Short mmCIF file of C-alpha atoms in Angstrom, two decimals:
data_model
loop_
_atom_site.label_atom_id
_atom_site.label_comp_id
_atom_site.label_asym_id
_atom_site.label_seq_id
_atom_site.Cartn_x
_atom_site.Cartn_y
_atom_site.Cartn_z
CA MET K 1 -0.26 -0.01 0.19
CA SER K 2 1.16 2.85 -1.09
CA THR K 3 1.46 6.06 1.42
CA LEU K 4 -0.30 9.58 0.83
CA GLU K 5 3.48 11.34 0.23
CA GLU K 6 4.14 8.21 -2.46
CA LYS K 7 0.37 8.76 -3.67
CA ILE K 8 0.56 12.72 -3.70
CA LEU K 9 4.30 12.28 -6.25
CA HIS K 10 2.73 10.14 -8.43
CA SER K 11 -0.56 12.62 -9.33
CA GLU K 12 1.36 15.02 -9.30
CA ALA K 13 3.97 13.43 -12.24
CA LEU K 14 0.55 12.42 -14.13
CA LEU K 15 -0.50 16.03 -14.33
CA SER K 16 2.95 17.17 -14.67
CA ASP K 17 3.14 15.21 -17.53
CA LEU K 18 0.15 16.46 -19.22
CA ALA K 19 0.80 20.06 -18.31
CA GLY K 20 4.21 19.62 -20.72
CA ARG K 21 2.59 18.34 -23.06
CA VAL K 22 -0.65 19.49 -23.85
CA ASP K 23 -2.06 23.19 -23.93
CA PRO K 24 -3.75 23.76 -20.75
CA ALA K 25 -6.50 25.52 -22.45
CA ARG K 26 -7.31 22.57 -23.55
CA VAL K 27 -7.61 20.98 -20.20
CA ARG K 28 -10.78 21.81 -17.64
CA VAL K 29 -11.19 19.79 -14.47
CA ALA K 30 -14.63 17.91 -13.86
CA TRP K 31 -14.72 20.26 -10.48
CA THR K 32 -18.30 19.24 -8.69
CA GLY K 33 -17.32 21.27 -5.24
CA GLY K 34 -17.13 17.83 -3.62
CA LYS K 35 -13.82 17.16 -1.54
CA ASP K 36 -12.32 15.07 -4.46
CA SER K 37 -12.87 17.20 -7.10
CA THR K 38 -11.56 20.40 -5.29
CA VAL K 39 -8.17 18.45 -4.50
CA VAL K 40 -7.76 17.94 -8.61
CA LEU K 41 -8.39 21.78 -9.01
CA PHE K 42 -5.76 22.40 -6.31
CA ILE K 43 -3.15 20.66 -7.95
CA TRP K 44 -3.52 21.52 -11.37
CA LYS K 45 -3.99 25.09 -10.04
CA THR K 46 -0.88 24.75 -8.62
CA LEU K 47 1.27 22.90 -11.53
CA VAL K 48 -0.95 25.73 -14.46
CA GLU K 49 0.20 28.92 -12.08
CA HIS K 50 3.85 27.59 -11.99
CA ALA K 51 3.95 27.36 -15.75
CA GLY K 52 2.25 30.79 -16.36
CA ALA K 53 -0.20 29.02 -18.33
CA GLY K 54 -3.33 30.19 -16.51
CA PRO K 55 -5.84 30.35 -15.69
CA VAL K 56 -6.75 27.05 -14.44
CA ARG K 57 -10.34 26.00 -16.04
CA ALA K 58 -13.04 23.83 -15.07
CA ILE K 59 -16.89 22.57 -15.69
CA ASN K 60 -19.06 22.66 -13.46
CA LEU K 61 -22.38 20.42 -13.46
CA ASP K 62 -25.26 22.13 -12.13
CA THR K 63 -28.56 19.87 -12.36
CA GLY K 64 -31.03 22.40 -10.71
CA CYS K 65 -30.98 20.86 -7.97
CA LYS K 66 -28.04 20.86 -6.03
CA PHE K 67 -27.67 21.27 -2.42
CA PRO K 68 -27.21 25.14 -2.57
CA GLU K 69 -24.12 25.24 0.27
CA VAL K 70 -22.16 23.36 -2.83
CA LEU K 71 -23.04 25.93 -5.08
CA ALA K 72 -22.24 28.99 -2.66
CA PHE K 73 -18.72 27.12 -2.43
CA ARG K 74 -18.49 26.83 -5.85
CA ASP K 75 -18.65 30.35 -6.24
CA ARG K 76 -16.89 31.55 -3.39
CA MET K 77 -13.65 29.74 -4.53
CA ALA K 78 -13.92 30.17 -8.20
CA ALA K 79 -13.74 33.76 -7.06
CA ALA K 80 -10.80 33.02 -4.82
CA TRP K 81 -8.77 30.91 -6.79
CA GLY K 82 -9.41 32.88 -10.34
CA VAL K 83 -11.33 29.73 -11.76
CA ASP K 84 -12.21 30.18 -15.55
CA LEU K 85 -15.71 27.87 -14.80
CA HIS K 86 -17.87 26.89 -17.57
CA VAL K 87 -21.17 25.71 -16.36
CA ALA K 88 -23.26 23.50 -17.44
CA ARG K 89 -26.90 23.28 -17.48
CA PRO K 90 -29.68 20.57 -18.13
CA ALA K 91 -31.75 21.54 -21.29
CA VAL K 92 -34.66 20.39 -19.57
CA ALA K 93 -37.06 22.19 -17.78
CA LEU K 94 -37.25 20.73 -14.04
CA ALA K 95 -40.68 22.27 -13.38
CA GLY K 96 -42.83 18.99 -12.83
CA TYR K 97 -39.79 16.78 -14.09
CA PRO K 98 -39.79 13.63 -12.64
CA LEU K 99 -36.74 13.82 -10.16
CA ALA K 100 -35.06 10.56 -9.82
CA ARG K 101 -37.89 8.55 -10.70
CA ASP K 102 -35.77 7.14 -13.23
CA PRO K 103 -32.20 7.33 -12.37
CA LEU K 104 -30.95 6.32 -15.54
CA VAL K 105 -33.09 9.24 -17.31
CA CYS K 106 -32.47 11.44 -15.07
CA CYS K 107 -28.75 11.31 -14.78
CA ARG K 108 -28.74 11.14 -18.04
CA GLU K 109 -30.64 13.90 -19.08
CA LEU K 110 -29.56 16.08 -15.82
CA LYS K 111 -25.63 15.62 -16.00
CA VAL K 112 -24.30 13.05 -19.08
CA GLU K 113 -26.26 15.31 -22.00
CA PRO K 114 -24.88 18.71 -20.32
CA LEU K 115 -21.33 17.78 -19.69
CA LYS K 116 -21.16 16.17 -23.41
CA LYS K 117 -22.14 19.78 -24.42
CA ALA K 118 -19.77 21.51 -22.21
CA VAL K 119 -17.17 19.36 -23.64
CA ARG K 120 -17.67 20.76 -27.15
CA GLU K 121 -18.78 23.89 -26.53
CA THR K 122 -14.99 24.92 -24.30
CA GLY K 123 -13.02 22.20 -26.75
CA THR K 124 -12.12 20.83 -24.00
CA ASP K 125 -9.59 17.33 -25.00
CA PHE K 126 -8.53 16.28 -21.29
CA LEU K 127 -11.12 15.95 -18.54
CA LEU K 128 -10.01 15.72 -15.04
CA THR K 129 -12.14 13.79 -12.40
CA GLY K 130 -11.44 13.12 -8.72
CA ILE K 131 -12.95 9.61 -8.83
CA ARG K 132 -11.66 7.02 -6.72
CA ARG K 133 -11.79 3.37 -6.80
CA ASP K 134 -12.87 2.66 -3.19
CA GLU K 135 -15.87 4.55 -3.60
CA HIS K 136 -17.83 2.21 -5.75
CA PRO K 137 -17.27 -1.50 -7.41
CA ASP K 138 -17.70 0.07 -10.70
CA ARG K 139 -14.73 2.31 -10.49
CA ILE K 140 -12.35 -0.40 -9.49
CA ALA K 141 -11.57 -1.07 -12.95
CA ARG K 142 -11.21 2.58 -13.86
CA LYS K 143 -7.46 3.95 -15.67
CA GLU K 144 -5.81 7.12 -15.38
CA MET K 145 -6.17 7.90 -19.02
CA GLU K 146 -9.55 6.66 -20.53
CA GLU K 147 -10.38 7.42 -24.09
CA ARG K 148 -14.01 9.07 -24.35
CA SER K 149 -16.08 9.68 -27.73
CA ASP K 150 -19.17 11.88 -28.52
CA PRO K 151 -17.80 14.06 -27.89
CA ASP K 152 -13.56 13.09 -28.17
CA HIS K 153 -11.67 13.92 -25.41
CA THR K 154 -9.60 11.75 -22.33
CA LEU K 155 -10.89 11.82 -19.34
CA VAL K 156 -8.05 11.55 -16.55
CA ASN K 157 -8.09 10.41 -13.13
CA PRO K 158 -5.14 11.56 -10.56
CA LEU K 159 -7.02 10.04 -7.66
CA LEU K 160 -7.78 6.57 -8.37
CA ASP K 161 -5.97 5.37 -5.64
CA TRP K 162 -6.57 7.90 -2.94
CA THR K 163 -8.64 6.54 -0.27
CA GLU K 164 -11.74 9.06 1.77
CA SER K 165 -8.78 9.55 4.28
CA ASP K 166 -5.95 10.28 1.79
CA VAL K 167 -8.63 13.08 0.54
CA TRP K 168 -8.73 14.84 4.20
CA ALA K 169 -5.39 14.16 4.78
CA PHE K 170 -4.45 16.37 1.85
CA HIS K 171 -6.85 18.90 2.37
CA ALA K 172 -5.55 19.33 6.24
CA ARG K 173 -1.74 19.46 5.01
CA PHE K 174 -2.42 22.12 2.21
CA GLY K 175 -5.51 23.74 4.43
CA LEU K 176 -7.95 23.41 1.07
CA PRO K 177 -11.32 24.64 2.06
CA HIS K 178 -14.72 22.18 1.48
CA CYS K 179 -18.39 22.91 1.57
CA GLU K 180 -19.87 22.79 5.21
CA LEU K 181 -21.69 19.69 4.44
CA TYR K 182 -19.20 17.79 5.17
CA ASP K 183 -18.87 19.23 8.82
CA GLN K 184 -22.83 18.07 9.33
CA GLY K 185 -22.30 14.27 8.43
CA TYR K 186 -22.60 14.30 4.59
CA ARG K 187 -19.52 12.38 3.06
CA SER K 188 -20.98 12.41 -0.35
CA LEU K 189 -22.38 14.95 -2.41
CA GLY K 190 -24.74 14.83 -5.16
CA CYS K 191 -27.75 16.32 -5.97
CA ARG K 192 -30.75 17.11 -3.32
CA PRO K 193 -32.88 14.16 -3.89
CA CYS K 194 -30.53 11.39 -4.23
CA THR K 195 -28.50 12.54 -1.23
CA THR K 196 -28.96 12.17 2.22
CA LEU K 197 -26.71 11.52 5.79
CA PRO K 198 -24.63 8.27 5.28
CA ASP K 199 -25.60 5.20 7.49
CA VAL K 200 -23.93 5.22 10.67
CA GLN K 201 -21.78 2.00 9.92
CA GLY K 202 -21.98 2.58 5.73
CA GLY K 203 -19.66 3.02 3.27
CA GLU K 204 -18.87 6.84 2.30
CA ARG K 205 -21.63 7.29 -0.56
CA SER K 206 -24.13 5.14 1.78
CA GLY K 207 -26.29 8.56 1.77
CA ARG K 208 -26.25 8.34 -1.82
CA ALA K 209 -29.94 7.14 -3.58
CA GLY K 210 -29.84 3.14 -3.92
CA GLY K 211 -30.86 3.44 -7.51
CA LYS K 212 -28.84 5.69 -9.01
CA GLU K 213 -25.65 4.16 -7.41
CA ALA K 214 -27.11 0.61 -8.91
CA VAL K 215 -26.98 2.41 -12.58
CA LEU K 216 -23.16 4.06 -12.35
CA SER K 217 -21.43 1.59 -14.84
CA ALA K 218 -24.28 2.38 -17.05
CA LEU K 219 -23.86 6.16 -16.71
CA THR K 220 -20.06 5.69 -17.33
CA ASN K 221 -20.47 4.14 -20.54
CA LEU K 222 -23.25 6.95 -21.65
CA GLY K 223 -20.38 9.17 -20.99
CA TYR K 224 -20.55 10.00 -17.07
CA PHE K 225 -17.16 10.20 -15.00
#
C-alpha cells in the first residue's frame, strides 16, 4: 500500500506530464465542489500557475437540484482561486420533472448530456476528475487515462488509488477549504433528491440513493465520469 506522500507524487507526476505536453487551455477539471475534485483542482491550478499558463479552467454540472451550500462554495472558490468556470446546465425544464424516478434517465438528461455539451463548447480535450476506486465497485477497474467519444476527449483520473482519508489528509496539509455540508456529517455530495446523511455503519456513499448507485456503470458507459 502506497503512502499518501507517494500517492501525491504519483498524481503530481501524472498531471505534470500532461501540463508539459498539452496546452492547458485544452484541459478542464470536472469540479463538483466536492472534496475530491477540489484536490484535483488545487493540484492542477498549482501546476498551471507555476508554468505561467493560467487561469485554471473547470466545468461544473449544475443540475438545478444541487445543495445551495455546494453552489455557494463553488462560487466563493471560483472567485478566490480565479477559476475560469464553465457551468453546464440541463436543457430540460425542471418544473414538474420526475426527479430521480428513473435514475438512468434522470442522470442522463441532467448530467451526462450537459457534460457532453460543455466538453464540446469549451473545446476540452482532457477532462480531469476526482473519482477514486474505493468509492464504488464499478470504479475498481477504472484507468488513469480513458479515451472517450461523443465528443472525443480523454478522461484523466489522478486520484484513483487515493482513499477518503487520503483526501482529507491532503485538505488538512494544504489548508484547502471545503463545503460546510461535510461538517454536518455528509461524506459524498450529489443532487438533493439522491443524497442524505450516510448510515452510521455504512460506507462513504451510503447516503447516495441506491437506484443511482446501481446504474453507475451504465452512466459511465453513457459518458458520465
